[in-house]
Short mmCIF file of C-alpha atoms in Angstrom, two decimals:
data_model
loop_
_atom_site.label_atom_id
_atom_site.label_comp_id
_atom_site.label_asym_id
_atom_site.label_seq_id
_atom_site.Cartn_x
_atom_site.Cartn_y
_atom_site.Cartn_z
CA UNK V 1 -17.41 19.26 -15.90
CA UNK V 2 -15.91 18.11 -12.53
CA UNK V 3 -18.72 16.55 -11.60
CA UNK V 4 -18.53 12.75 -14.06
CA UNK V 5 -14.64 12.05 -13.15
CA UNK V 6 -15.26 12.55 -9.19
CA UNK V 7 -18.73 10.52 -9.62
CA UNK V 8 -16.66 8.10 -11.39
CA UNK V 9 -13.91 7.76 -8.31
CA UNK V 10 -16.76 8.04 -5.66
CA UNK V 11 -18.76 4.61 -7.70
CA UNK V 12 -15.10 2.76 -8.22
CA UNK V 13 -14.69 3.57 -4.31
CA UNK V 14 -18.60 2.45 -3.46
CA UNK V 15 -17.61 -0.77 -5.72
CA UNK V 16 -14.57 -1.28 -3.50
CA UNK V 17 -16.73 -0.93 -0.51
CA UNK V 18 -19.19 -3.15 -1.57
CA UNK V 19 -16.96 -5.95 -2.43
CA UNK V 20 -15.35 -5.50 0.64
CA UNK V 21 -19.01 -5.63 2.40
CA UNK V 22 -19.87 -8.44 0.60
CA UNK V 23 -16.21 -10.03 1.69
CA UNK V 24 -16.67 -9.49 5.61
CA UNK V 25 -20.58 -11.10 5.41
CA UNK V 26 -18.74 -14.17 3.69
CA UNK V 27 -16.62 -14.39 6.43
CA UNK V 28 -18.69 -13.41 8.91
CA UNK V 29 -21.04 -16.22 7.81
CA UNK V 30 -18.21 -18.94 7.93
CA UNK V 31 -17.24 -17.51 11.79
CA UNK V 32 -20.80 -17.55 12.43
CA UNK V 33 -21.06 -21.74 11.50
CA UNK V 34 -17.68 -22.28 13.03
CA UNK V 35 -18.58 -21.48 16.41
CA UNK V 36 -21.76 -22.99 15.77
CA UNK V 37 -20.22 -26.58 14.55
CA UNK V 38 -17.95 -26.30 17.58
CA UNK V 39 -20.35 -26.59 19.92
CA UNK V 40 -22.33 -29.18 18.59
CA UNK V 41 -19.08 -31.18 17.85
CA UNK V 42 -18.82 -30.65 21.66
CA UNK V 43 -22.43 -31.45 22.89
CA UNK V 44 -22.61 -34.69 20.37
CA UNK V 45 -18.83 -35.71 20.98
CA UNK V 46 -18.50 -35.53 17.34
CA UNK V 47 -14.19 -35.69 16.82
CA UNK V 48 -14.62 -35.86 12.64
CA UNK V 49 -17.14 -32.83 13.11
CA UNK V 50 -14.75 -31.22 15.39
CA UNK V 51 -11.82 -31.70 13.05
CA UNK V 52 -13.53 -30.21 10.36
CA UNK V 53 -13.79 -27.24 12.40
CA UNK V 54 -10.30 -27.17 13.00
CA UNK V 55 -9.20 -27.44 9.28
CA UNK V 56 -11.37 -24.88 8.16
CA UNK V 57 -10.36 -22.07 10.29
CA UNK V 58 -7.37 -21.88 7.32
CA UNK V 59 -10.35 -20.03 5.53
CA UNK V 60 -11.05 -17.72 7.78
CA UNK V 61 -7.43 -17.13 8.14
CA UNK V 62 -7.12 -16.46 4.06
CA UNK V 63 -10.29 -14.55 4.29
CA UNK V 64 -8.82 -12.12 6.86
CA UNK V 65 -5.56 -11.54 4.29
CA UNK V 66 -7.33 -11.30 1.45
CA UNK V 67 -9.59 -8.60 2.86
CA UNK V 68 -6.65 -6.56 4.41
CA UNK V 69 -5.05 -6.76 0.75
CA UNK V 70 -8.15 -5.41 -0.97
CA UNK V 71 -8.72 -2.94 1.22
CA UNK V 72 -5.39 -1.84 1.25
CA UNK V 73 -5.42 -1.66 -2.97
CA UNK V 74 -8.83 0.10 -2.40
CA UNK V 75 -7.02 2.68 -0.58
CA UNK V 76 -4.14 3.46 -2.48
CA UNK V 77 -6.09 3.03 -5.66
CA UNK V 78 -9.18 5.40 -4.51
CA UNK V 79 -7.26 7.60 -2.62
CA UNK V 80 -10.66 7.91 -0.11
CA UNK V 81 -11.35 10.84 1.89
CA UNK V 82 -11.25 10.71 6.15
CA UNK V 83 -14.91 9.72 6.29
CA UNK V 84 -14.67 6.51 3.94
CA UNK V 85 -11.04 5.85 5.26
CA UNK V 86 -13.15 5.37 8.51
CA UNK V 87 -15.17 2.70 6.68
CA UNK V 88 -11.78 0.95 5.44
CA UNK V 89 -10.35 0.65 9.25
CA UNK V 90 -13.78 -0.64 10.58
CA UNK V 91 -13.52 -3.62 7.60
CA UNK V 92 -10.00 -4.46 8.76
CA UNK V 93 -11.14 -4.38 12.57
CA UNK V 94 -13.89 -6.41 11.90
CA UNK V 95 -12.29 -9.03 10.03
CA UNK V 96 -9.85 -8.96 12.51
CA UNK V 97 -12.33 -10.15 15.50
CA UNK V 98 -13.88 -12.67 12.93
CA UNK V 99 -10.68 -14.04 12.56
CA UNK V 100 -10.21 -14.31 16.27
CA UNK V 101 -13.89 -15.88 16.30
CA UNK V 102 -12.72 -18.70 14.53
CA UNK V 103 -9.90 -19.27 16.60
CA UNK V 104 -11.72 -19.51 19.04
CA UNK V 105 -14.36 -21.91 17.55
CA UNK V 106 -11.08 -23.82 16.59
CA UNK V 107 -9.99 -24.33 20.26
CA UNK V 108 -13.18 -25.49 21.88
CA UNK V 109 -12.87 -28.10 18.36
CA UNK V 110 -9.30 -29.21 19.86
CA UNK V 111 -10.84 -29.91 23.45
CA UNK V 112 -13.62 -31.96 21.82
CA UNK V 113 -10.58 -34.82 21.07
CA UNK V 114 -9.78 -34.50 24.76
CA UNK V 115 -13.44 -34.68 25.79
CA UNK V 116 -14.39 -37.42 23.96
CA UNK V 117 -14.25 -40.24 26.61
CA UNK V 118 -15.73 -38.54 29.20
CA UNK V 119 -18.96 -38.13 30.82
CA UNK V 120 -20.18 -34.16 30.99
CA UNK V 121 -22.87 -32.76 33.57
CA UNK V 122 -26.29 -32.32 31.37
CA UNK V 123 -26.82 -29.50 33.04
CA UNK V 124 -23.55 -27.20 32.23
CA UNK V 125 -23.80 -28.71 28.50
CA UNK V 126 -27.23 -27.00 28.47
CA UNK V 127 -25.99 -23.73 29.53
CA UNK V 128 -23.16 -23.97 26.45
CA UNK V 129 -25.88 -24.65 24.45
CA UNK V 130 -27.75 -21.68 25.26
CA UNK V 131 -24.63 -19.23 25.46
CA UNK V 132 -24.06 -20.32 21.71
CA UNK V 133 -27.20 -19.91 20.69
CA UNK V 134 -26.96 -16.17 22.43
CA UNK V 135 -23.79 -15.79 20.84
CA UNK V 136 -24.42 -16.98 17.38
CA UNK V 137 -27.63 -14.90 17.47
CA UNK V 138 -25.44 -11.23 18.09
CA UNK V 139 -22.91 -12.01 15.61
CA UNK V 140 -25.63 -12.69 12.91
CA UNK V 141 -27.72 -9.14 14.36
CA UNK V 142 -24.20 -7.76 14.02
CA UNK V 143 -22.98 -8.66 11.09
CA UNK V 144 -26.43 -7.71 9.49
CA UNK V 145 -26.12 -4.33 11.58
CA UNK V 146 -23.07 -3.67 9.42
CA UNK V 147 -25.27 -4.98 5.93
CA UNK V 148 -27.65 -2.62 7.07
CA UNK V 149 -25.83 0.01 8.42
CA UNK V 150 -28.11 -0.12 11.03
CA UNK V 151 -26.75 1.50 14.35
CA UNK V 152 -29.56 0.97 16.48
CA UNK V 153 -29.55 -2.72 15.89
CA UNK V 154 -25.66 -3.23 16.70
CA UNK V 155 -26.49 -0.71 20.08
CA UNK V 156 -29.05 -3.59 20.80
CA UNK V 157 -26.11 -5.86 19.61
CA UNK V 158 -23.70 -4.28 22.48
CA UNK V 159 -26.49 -4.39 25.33
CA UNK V 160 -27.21 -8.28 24.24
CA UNK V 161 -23.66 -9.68 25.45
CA UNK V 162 -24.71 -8.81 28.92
CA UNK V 163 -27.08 -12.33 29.15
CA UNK V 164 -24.24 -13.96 27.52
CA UNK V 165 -22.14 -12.64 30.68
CA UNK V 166 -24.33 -13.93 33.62
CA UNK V 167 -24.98 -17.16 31.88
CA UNK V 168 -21.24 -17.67 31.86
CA UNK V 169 -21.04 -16.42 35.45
CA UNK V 170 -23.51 -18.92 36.44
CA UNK V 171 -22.12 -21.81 34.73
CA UNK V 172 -18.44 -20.88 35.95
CA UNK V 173 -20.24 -21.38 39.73
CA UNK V 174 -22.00 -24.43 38.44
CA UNK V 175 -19.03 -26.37 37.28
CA UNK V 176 -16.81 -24.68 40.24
CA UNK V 177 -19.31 -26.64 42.14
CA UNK V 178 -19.29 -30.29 40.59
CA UNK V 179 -15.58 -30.25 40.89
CA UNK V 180 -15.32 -30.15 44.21
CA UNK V 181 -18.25 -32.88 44.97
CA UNK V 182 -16.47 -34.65 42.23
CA UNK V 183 -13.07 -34.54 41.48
CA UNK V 184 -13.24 -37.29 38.75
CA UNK V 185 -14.34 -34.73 36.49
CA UNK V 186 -12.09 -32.02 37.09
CA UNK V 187 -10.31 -32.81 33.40
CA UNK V 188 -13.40 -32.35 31.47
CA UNK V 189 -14.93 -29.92 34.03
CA UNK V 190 -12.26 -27.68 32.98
CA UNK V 191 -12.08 -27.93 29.58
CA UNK V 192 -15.58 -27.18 29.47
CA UNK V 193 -15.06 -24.19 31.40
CA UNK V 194 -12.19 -22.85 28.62
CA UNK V 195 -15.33 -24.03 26.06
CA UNK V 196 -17.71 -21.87 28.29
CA UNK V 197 -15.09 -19.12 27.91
CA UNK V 198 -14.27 -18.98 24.36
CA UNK V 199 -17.91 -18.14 24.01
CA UNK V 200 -17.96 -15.83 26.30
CA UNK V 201 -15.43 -14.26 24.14
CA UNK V 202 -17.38 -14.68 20.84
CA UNK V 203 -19.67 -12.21 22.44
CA UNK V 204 -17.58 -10.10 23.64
CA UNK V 205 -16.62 -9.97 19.64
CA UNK V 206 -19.37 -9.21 18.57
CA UNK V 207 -19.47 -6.42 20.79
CA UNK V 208 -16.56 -4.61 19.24
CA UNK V 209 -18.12 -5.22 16.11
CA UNK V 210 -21.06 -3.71 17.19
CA UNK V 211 -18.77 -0.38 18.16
CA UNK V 212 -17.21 -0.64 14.84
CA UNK V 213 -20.36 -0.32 13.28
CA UNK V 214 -21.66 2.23 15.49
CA UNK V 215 -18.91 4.42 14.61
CA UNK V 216 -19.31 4.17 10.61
CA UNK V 217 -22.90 4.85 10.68
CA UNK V 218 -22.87 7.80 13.75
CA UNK V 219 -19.29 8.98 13.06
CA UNK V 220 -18.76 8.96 16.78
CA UNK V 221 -17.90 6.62 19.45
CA UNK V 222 -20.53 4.52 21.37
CA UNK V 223 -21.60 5.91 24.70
CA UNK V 224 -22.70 4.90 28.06
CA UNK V 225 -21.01 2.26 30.42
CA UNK V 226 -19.88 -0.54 28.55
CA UNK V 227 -22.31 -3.48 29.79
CA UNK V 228 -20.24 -6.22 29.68
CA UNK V 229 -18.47 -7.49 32.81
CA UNK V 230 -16.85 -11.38 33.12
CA UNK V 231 -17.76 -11.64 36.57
CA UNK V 232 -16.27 -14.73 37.53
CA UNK V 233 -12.91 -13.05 37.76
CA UNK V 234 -14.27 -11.88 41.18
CA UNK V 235 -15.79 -15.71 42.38
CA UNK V 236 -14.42 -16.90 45.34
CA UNK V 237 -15.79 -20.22 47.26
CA UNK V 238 -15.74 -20.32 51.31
CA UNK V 239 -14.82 -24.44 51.45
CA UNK V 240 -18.32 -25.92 49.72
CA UNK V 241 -20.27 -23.52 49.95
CA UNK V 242 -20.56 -20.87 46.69
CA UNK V 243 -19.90 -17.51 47.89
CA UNK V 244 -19.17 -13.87 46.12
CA UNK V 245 -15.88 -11.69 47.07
CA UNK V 246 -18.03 -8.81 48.51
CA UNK V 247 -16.35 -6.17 47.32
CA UNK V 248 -15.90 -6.99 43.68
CA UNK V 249 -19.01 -8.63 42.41
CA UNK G 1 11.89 21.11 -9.99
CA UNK G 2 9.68 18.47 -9.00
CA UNK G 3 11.95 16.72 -6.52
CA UNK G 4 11.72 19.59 -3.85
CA UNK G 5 7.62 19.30 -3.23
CA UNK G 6 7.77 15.68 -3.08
CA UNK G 7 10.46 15.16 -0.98
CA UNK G 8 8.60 17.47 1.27
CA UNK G 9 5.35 14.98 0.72
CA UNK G 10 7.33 11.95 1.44
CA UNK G 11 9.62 13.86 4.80
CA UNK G 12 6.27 14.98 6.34
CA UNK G 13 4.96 11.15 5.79
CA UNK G 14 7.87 10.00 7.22
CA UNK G 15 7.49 12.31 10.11
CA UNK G 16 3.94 10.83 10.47
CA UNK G 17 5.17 7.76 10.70
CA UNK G 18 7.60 8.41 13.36
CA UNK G 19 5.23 9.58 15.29
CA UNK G 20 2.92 6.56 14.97
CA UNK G 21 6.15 4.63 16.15
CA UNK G 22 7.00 6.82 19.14
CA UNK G 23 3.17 6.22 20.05
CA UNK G 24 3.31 2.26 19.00
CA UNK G 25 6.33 2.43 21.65
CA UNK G 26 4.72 4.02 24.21
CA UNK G 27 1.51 1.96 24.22
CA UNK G 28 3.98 -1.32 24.28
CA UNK G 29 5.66 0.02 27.00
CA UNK G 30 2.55 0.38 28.81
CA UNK G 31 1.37 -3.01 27.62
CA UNK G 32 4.72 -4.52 28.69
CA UNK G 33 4.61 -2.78 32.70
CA UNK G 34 0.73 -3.80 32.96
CA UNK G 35 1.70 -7.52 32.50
CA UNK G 36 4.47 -7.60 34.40
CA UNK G 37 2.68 -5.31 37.56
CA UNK G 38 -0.62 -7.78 37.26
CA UNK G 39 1.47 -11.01 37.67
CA UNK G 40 3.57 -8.78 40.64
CA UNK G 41 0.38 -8.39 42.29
CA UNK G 42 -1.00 -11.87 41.91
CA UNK G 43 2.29 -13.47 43.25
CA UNK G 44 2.15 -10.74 46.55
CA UNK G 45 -1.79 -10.95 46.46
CA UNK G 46 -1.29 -6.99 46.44
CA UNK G 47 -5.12 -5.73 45.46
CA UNK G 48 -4.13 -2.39 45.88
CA UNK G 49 -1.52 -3.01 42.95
CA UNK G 50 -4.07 -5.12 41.01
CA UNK G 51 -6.39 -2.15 41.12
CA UNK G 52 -3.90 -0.07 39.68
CA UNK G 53 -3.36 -2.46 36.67
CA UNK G 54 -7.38 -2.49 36.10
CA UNK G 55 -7.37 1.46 36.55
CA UNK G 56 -4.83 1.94 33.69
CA UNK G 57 -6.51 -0.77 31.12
CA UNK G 58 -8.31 2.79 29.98
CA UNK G 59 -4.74 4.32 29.39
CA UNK G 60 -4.09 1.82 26.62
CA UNK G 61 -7.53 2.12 24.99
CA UNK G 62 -7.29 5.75 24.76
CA UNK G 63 -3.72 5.39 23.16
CA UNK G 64 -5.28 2.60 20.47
CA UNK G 65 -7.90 5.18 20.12
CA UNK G 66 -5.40 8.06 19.68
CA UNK G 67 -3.09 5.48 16.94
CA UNK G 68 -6.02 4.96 15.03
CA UNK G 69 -7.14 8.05 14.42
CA UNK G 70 -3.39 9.56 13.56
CA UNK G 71 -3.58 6.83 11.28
CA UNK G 72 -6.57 7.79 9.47
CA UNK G 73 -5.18 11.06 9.33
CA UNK G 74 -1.91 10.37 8.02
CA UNK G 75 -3.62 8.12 5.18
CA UNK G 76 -5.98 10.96 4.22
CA UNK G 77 -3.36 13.54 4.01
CA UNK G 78 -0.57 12.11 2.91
CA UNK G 79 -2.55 9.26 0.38
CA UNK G 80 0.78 7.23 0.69
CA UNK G 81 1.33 4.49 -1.71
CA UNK G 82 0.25 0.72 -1.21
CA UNK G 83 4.44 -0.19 0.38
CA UNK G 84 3.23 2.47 2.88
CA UNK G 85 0.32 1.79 3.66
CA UNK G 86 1.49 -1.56 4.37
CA UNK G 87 3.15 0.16 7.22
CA UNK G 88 0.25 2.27 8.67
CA UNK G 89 -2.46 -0.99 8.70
CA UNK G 90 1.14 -2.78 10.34
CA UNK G 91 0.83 0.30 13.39
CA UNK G 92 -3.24 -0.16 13.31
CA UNK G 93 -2.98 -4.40 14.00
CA UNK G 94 0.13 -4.03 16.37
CA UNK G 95 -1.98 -1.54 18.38
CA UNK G 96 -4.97 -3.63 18.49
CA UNK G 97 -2.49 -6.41 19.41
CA UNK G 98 -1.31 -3.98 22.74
CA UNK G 99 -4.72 -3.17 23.67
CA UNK G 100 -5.43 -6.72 23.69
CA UNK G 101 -2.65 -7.79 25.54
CA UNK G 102 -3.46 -5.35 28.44
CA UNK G 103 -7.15 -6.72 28.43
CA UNK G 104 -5.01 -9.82 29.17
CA UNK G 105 -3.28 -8.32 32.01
CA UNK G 106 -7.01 -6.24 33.58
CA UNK G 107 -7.94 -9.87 33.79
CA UNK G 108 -5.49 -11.21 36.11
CA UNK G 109 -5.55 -8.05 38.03
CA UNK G 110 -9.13 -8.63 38.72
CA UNK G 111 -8.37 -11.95 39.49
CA UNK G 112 -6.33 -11.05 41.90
CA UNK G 113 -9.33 -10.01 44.11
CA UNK G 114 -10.59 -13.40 44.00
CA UNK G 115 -7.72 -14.85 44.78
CA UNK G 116 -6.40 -12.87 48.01
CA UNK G 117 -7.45 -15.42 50.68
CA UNK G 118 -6.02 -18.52 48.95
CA UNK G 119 -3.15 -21.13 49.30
CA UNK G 120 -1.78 -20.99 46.00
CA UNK G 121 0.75 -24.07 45.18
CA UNK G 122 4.11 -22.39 45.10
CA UNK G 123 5.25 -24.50 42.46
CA UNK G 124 2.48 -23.10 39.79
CA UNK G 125 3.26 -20.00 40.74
CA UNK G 126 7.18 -19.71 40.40
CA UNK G 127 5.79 -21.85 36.76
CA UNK G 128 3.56 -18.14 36.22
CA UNK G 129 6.59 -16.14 36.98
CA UNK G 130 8.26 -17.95 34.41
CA UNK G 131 6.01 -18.00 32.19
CA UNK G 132 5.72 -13.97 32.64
CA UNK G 133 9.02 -13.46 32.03
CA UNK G 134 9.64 -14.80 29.56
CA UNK G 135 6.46 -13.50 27.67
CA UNK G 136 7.43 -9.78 28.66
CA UNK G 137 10.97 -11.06 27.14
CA UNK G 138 9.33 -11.70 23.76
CA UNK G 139 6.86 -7.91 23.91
CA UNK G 140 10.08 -6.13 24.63
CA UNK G 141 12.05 -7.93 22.09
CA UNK G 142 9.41 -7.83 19.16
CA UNK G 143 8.38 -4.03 20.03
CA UNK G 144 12.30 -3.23 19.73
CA UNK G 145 12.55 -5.60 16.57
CA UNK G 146 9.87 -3.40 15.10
CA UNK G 147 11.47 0.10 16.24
CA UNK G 148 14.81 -1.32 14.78
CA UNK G 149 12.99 -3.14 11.55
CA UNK G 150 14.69 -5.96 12.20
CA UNK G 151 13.29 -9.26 10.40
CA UNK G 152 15.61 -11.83 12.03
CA UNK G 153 14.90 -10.40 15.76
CA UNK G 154 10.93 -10.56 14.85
CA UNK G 155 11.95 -14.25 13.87
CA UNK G 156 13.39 -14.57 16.73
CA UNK G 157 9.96 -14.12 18.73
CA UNK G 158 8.00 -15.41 16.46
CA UNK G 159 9.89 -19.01 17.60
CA UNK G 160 10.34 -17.88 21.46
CA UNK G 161 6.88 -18.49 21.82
CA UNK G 162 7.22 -22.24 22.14
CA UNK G 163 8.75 -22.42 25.01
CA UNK G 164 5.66 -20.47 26.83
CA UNK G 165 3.33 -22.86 24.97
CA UNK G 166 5.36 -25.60 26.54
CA UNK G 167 5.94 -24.01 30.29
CA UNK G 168 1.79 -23.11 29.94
CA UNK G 169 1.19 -27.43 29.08
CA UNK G 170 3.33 -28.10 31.79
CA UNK G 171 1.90 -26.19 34.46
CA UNK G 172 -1.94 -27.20 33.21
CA UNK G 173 -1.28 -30.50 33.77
CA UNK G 174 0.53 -29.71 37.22
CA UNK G 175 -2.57 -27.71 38.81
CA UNK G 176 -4.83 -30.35 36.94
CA UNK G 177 -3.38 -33.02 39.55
CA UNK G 178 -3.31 -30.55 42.81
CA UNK G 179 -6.49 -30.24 42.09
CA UNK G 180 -7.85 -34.14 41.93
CA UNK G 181 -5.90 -34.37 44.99
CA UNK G 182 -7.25 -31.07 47.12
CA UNK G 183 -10.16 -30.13 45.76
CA UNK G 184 -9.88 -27.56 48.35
CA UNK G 185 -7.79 -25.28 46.25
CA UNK G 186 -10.10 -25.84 43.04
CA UNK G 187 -11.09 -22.60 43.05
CA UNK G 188 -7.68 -20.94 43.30
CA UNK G 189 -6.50 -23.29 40.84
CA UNK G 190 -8.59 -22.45 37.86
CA UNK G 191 -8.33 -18.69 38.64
CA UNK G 192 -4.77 -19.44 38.32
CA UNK G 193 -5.21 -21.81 35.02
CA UNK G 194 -7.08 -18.66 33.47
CA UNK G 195 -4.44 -15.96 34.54
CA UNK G 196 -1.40 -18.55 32.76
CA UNK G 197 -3.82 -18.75 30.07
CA UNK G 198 -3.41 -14.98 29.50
CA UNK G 199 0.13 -15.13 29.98
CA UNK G 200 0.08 -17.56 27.23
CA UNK G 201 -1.98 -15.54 25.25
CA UNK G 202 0.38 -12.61 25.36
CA UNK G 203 2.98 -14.42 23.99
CA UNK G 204 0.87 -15.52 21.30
CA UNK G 205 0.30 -11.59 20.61
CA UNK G 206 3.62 -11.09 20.87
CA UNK G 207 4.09 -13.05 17.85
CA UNK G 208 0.89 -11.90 16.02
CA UNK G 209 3.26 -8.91 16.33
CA UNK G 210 6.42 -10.13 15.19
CA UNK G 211 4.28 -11.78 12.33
CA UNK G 212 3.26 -7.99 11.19
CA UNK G 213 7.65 -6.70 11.52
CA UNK G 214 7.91 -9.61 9.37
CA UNK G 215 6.07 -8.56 6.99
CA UNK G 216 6.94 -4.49 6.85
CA UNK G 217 10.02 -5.29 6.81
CA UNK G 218 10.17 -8.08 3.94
CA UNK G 219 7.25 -7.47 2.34
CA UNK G 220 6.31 -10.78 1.96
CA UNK G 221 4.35 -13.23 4.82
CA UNK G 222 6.45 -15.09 7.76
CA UNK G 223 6.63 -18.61 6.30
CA UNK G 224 7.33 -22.04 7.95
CA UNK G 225 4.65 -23.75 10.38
CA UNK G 226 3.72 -21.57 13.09
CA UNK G 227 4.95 -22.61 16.86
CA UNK G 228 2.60 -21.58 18.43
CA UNK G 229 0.45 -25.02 20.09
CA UNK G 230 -1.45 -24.89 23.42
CA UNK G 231 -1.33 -28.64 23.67
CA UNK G 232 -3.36 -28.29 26.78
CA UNK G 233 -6.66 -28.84 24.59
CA UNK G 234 -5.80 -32.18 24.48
CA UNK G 235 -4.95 -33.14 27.70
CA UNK G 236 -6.93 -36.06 29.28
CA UNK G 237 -6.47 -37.08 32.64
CA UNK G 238 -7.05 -41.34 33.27
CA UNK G 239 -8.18 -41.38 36.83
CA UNK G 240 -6.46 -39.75 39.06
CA UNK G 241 -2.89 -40.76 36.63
CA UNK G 242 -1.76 -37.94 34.28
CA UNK G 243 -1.57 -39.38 30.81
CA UNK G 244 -2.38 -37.42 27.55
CA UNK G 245 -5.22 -38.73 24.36
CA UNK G 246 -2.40 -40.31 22.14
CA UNK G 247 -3.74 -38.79 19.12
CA UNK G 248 -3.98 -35.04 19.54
CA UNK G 249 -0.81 -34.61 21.63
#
């Protein structure tokens, strides 16, 4: 006769959950088109589009608060055991690097205002282009790894950020480069490099998501050498000529 | 008869919590010495200290690990209610918030690699050192506002922060112009721009902290608009003439 009123707390606690769920793909989804808006604010020098961006990160931000409220009401309300507290913590981590998604979608949206006027290299625009694309395509494996509960897809998540990392390596050189045969576009140069970075950073987001996930599904942490490495820390340049610190690439 | 069992409950709670605090301490204390060594070592170009800083990023995740899980434990066996719990998500964000900040510092102290061969302008990097200290000003203030729950010092911090902002807009602009001038130094330049951009993110952490004392300690959110503006998104250069886009300043 245990057995109804413990069923009943388990499917109030599974309901929780799967509002919760349903919660963090909402936002995910909005992070997802933020970064995505961004960038083609930036690539079509779009201010209105890129002030949109910027207002709606306000969402995200309520998003992120209202999820941390329900899931703390889901705790003290459900009282859930170590194993689904585990589930709790990973929503509030992931919202938490959504959140930080958008802000970073809402930066490169600032620099779009600054970048209006000026005249980009093709070339490095292209590379943005593809990092977002690489980007946007982890956090939507990601975020349906976590639907899904699907570890092996958010293991292929973590190994993915690792093309998003040489791309940004190589356009860090590229741009390093332009700047010094042209210092006219330093301004823009560099703001394009902070663009190049925040998405960088996206995937490095999706990433921890990835190891949230992981951890729900496995109940333990992700092995193996974490693949992703910002190399550019380590770029030095002899004069003109693009050359690697030796001992740190 | 009642009173004796659940004081017991709520003593060994609060015992729990102290020792999430004592460990919350200890990782900002960390936090606080890896920001300060990283910017010691770019200023001397000391690699061997930079190493040192990148070695002991894995200190700090092993003490978020070690928070979060003595979190999840405290929640499943004490099942505190929602005012507490309040205060255990509070040690699970301000942890994350540490562990970010020294990925902030493992960044400059690879940079540091990089940089070792280069002129740096003096001037940006006394405007660093500045920047540093004060940052490490507000961690050490908001970590002690939150060991003391004390609203007004978290306040306090949570307005400090504009001064780094400003300090960070200043010196953008100021290696923005070195840089159109010798475009010999480019490369030392934006490895600098990206380390004061971490500086200036750890003050924004720093408040993301203060935001979370706030909010323990009065239960209610941290209103008022937010400080917190890195105006150096908008910042358009006209030639080789520093001016700024007139509408996003």
């Amino acid at each position: 006769m245990f057995i109804a009123p413990t069923k009943h707390t388990v499917n109030a606690f599974d309901a929780d959950l799967q509002e919760l769920n349903r919660m963090i793909a909402e936002m995910g989804g909005l992070a997802e088109r933020q970064v995505i808006h961004a960038v083609a604010a930036l690539l079509k020098r779009d201010c209105g589009r890129a002030a949109g961006v910027i207002r709606n990160d306000t969402i995200l931000d309520s998003q992120q608060s209202a999820i941390e409220q329900r899931a703390i009401a889901t705790i003290a309300t459900r009282q859930p055991l170590a194993v689904d507290l585990r589930e709790i913590v990973a929503v509030l981590r992931i919202s938490g690097e959504l959140e930080r998604i958008g802000d970073l979608a809402k930066n490169i949206g600032k620099r779009v205002v600054a970048l209006n006027s000026w005249n980009m290299p093709q070339q490095s625009l292209r590379g943005v282009l593809h990092m977002t694309n690489l980007a946007s395509e982890l956090l939507k494996n990601v975020l349906d790894s976590y639907v899904e509960r699907d570890s092996s897809k958010a293991v292929k998540v973590w190994n993915g950020d690792e093309e998003i990392d040489a791309l940004y390596t190589s356009l860090f050189r590229e741009l390093l480069t332009y700047m010094m045969e042209d210092p006219g576009i330093i301004v823009s140069a560099v703001h394009l490099l902070f663009c190049a970075k925040n998405i960088e950073r996206v995937g490095d987001h999706a990433t921890n998501i990835a190891e949230s996930v992981y951890f729900i599904v496995e109940g333990r942490v992700l092995e193996g050498v974490r693949p992703k490495v910002d190399s550019t820390s380590s770029i030095a340049f002899t004069s003109r000529a693009p050359s690697v610190a030796p001992t740190a690439w």
